[in-house]
Coordinates of C-alpha atoms in Angstrom, one line a residue:
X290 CA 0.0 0.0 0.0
X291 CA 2.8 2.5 0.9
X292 CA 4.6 1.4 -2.8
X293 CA 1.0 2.2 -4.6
X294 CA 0.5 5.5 -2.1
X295 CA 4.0 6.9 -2.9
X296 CA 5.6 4.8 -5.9
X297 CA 9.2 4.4 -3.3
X298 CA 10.7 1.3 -4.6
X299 CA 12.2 0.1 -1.8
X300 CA 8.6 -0.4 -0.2
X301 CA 7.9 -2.5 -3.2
X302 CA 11.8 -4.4 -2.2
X303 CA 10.5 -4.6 1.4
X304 CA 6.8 -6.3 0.5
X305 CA 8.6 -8.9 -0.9
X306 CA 11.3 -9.3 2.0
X307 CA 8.1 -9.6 4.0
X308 CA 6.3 -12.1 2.0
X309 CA 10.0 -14.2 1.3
X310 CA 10.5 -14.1 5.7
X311 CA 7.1 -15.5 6.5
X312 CA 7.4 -18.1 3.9
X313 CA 10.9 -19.2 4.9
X314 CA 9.1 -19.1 8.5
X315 CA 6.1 -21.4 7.3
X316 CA 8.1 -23.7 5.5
X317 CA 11.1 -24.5 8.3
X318 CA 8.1 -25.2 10.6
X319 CA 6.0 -27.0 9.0
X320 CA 8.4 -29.2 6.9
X321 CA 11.0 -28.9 9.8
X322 CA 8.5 -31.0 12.1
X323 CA 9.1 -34.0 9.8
X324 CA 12.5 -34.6 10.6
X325 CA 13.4 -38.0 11.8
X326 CA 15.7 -36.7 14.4
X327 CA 14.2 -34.2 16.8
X328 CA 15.6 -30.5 16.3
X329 CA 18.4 -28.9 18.7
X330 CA 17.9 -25.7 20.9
X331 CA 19.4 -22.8 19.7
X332 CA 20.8 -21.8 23.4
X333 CA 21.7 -25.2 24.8
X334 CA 22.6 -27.2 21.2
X335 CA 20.1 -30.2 23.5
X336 CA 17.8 -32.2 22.0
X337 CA 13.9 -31.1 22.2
X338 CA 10.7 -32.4 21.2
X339 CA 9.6 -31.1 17.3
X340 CA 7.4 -27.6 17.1
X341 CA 9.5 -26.2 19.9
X342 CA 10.0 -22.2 19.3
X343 CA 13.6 -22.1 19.4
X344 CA 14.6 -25.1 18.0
X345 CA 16.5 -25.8 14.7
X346 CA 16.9 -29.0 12.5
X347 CA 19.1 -29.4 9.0
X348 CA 15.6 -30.5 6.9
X349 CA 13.9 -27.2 8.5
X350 CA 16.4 -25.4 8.1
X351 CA 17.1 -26.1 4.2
X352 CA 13.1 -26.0 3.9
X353 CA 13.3 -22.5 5.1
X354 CA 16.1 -21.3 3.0
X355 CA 13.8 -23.3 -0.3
X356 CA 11.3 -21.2 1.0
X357 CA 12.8 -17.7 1.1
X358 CA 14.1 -18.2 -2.7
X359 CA 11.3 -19.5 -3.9
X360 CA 9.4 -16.3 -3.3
X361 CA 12.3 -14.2 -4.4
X362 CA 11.9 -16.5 -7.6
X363 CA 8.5 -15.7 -8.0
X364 CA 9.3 -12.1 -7.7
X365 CA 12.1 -12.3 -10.5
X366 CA 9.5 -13.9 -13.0
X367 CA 6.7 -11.2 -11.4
X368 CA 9.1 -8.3 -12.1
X369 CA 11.5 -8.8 -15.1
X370 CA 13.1 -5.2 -14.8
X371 CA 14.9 -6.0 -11.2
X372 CA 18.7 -7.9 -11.4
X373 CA 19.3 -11.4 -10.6
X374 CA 21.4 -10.1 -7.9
X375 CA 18.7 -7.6 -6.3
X376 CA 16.2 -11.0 -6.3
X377 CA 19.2 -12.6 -4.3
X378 CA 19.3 -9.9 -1.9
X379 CA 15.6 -10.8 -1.1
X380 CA 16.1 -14.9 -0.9
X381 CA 19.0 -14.1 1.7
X382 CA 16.8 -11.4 3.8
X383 CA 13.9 -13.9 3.6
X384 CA 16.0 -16.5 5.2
X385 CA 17.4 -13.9 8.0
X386 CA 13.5 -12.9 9.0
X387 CA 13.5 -17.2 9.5
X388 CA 16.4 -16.9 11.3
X389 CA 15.0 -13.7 13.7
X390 CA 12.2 -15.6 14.0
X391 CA 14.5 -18.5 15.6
X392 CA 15.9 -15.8 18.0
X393 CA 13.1 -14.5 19.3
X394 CA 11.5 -18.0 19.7
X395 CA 14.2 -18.9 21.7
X396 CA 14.9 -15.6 23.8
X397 CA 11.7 -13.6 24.2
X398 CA 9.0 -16.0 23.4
X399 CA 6.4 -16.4 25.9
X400 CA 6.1 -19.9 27.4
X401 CA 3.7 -21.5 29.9
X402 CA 3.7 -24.9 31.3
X403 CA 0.4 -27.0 31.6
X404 CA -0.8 -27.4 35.6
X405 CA -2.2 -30.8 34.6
X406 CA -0.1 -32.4 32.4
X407 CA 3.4 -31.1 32.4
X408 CA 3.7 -29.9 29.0
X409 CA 5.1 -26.7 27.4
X410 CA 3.1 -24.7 25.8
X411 CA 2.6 -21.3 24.2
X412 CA -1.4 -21.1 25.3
X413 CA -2.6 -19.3 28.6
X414 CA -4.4 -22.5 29.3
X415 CA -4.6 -26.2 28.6
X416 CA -6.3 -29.1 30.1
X417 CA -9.1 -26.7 30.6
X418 CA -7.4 -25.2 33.5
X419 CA -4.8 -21.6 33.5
X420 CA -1.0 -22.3 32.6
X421 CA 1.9 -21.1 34.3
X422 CA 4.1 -18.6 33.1
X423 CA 7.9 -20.3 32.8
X424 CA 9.7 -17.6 30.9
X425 CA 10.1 -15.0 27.8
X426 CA 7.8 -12.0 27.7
X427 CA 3.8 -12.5 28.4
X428 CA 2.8 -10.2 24.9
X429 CA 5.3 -11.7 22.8
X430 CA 3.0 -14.8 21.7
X431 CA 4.0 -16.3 18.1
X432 CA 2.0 -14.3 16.5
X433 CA 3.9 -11.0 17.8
X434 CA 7.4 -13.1 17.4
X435 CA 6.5 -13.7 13.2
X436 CA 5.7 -10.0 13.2
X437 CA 8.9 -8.8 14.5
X438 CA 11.0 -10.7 12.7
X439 CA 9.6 -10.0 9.2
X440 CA 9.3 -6.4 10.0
X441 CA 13.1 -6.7 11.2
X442 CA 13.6 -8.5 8.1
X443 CA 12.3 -5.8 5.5
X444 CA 13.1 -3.1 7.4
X445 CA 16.6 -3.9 7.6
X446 CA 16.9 -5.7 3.9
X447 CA 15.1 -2.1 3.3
X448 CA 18.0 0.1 4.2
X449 CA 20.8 -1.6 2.5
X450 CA 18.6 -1.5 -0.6
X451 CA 18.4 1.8 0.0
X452 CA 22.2 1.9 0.6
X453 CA 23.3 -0.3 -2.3
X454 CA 22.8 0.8 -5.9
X455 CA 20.7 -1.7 -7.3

């Protein structure tokens, strides 16, 4: 909207950081969780049980970077008059929002633990019964975690753009 509102390129460059980031995101959890052997914690390099914010594994980690170039792909077929080596810059700054996102997952994320039955969770209840708080900040949820880091993500792909003479 800013792009159509003002014709700035580099909101045009940052829409499609955006859209590269939360694919990259998507696609690390979603194919990450099928790895045969459970994902590491960033912090500890342990072990941990699949879907745990934080956590990285080689298949989700190669399924996000797939993801972040396959949108800057699109974008290079969608807009012919950009380089090859401006697409690039969007692949690579796709993957870094993935990587934020890991970051945040593992340092700020909320986390609660289950009164009932012991588990971690991200939800203020489970089991039918209130949560416990265990650590990271009680606002940043996963939904405010994905948001900072493709924001992050653009914004900072968004200044070198601005910086480099593409």
């Amino acid at each position: 909207m800013l792009y159509a509102a003002t014709a700035f390129p580099v909101y045009m460059w940052m829409f499609m950081i955006s859209i590269s980031a939360a694919n990259a995101d998507t696609w690390a959890s979603e194919i990450g969780s099928l790895s045969k052997k459970p994902p590491f914690y960033l912090w500890t390099l342990k072990r941990v049980e699949a879907g745990t914010s934080g956590a990285v594994s080689l298949l989700g980690t190669a399924a996000g970077a797939a993801g972040a170039f396959l949108i800057a792909a699109a974008c290079y077929f969608a807009f012919p008059s950009v380089s090859l080596s401006s697409i690039l810059l969007v692949g690579c700054f796709g993957f870094i929002g993935n990587a934020i996102d890991t970051l945040l997952g593992a340092s700020v994320q909320v986390r609660f633990r289950c009164q009932s039955c012991g588990i971690e969770t991200e939800r203020k209840d489970h089991c039918r019964k209130p949560t416990i708080k265990e650590k990271g900040i009680t606002f940043f949820n996963n939904d405010v975690v994905n948001l900072a880091a493709i924001l992050l993500a653009a914004f900072t792909g968004g200044i070198l753009i601005l910086l480099l003479p593409i």
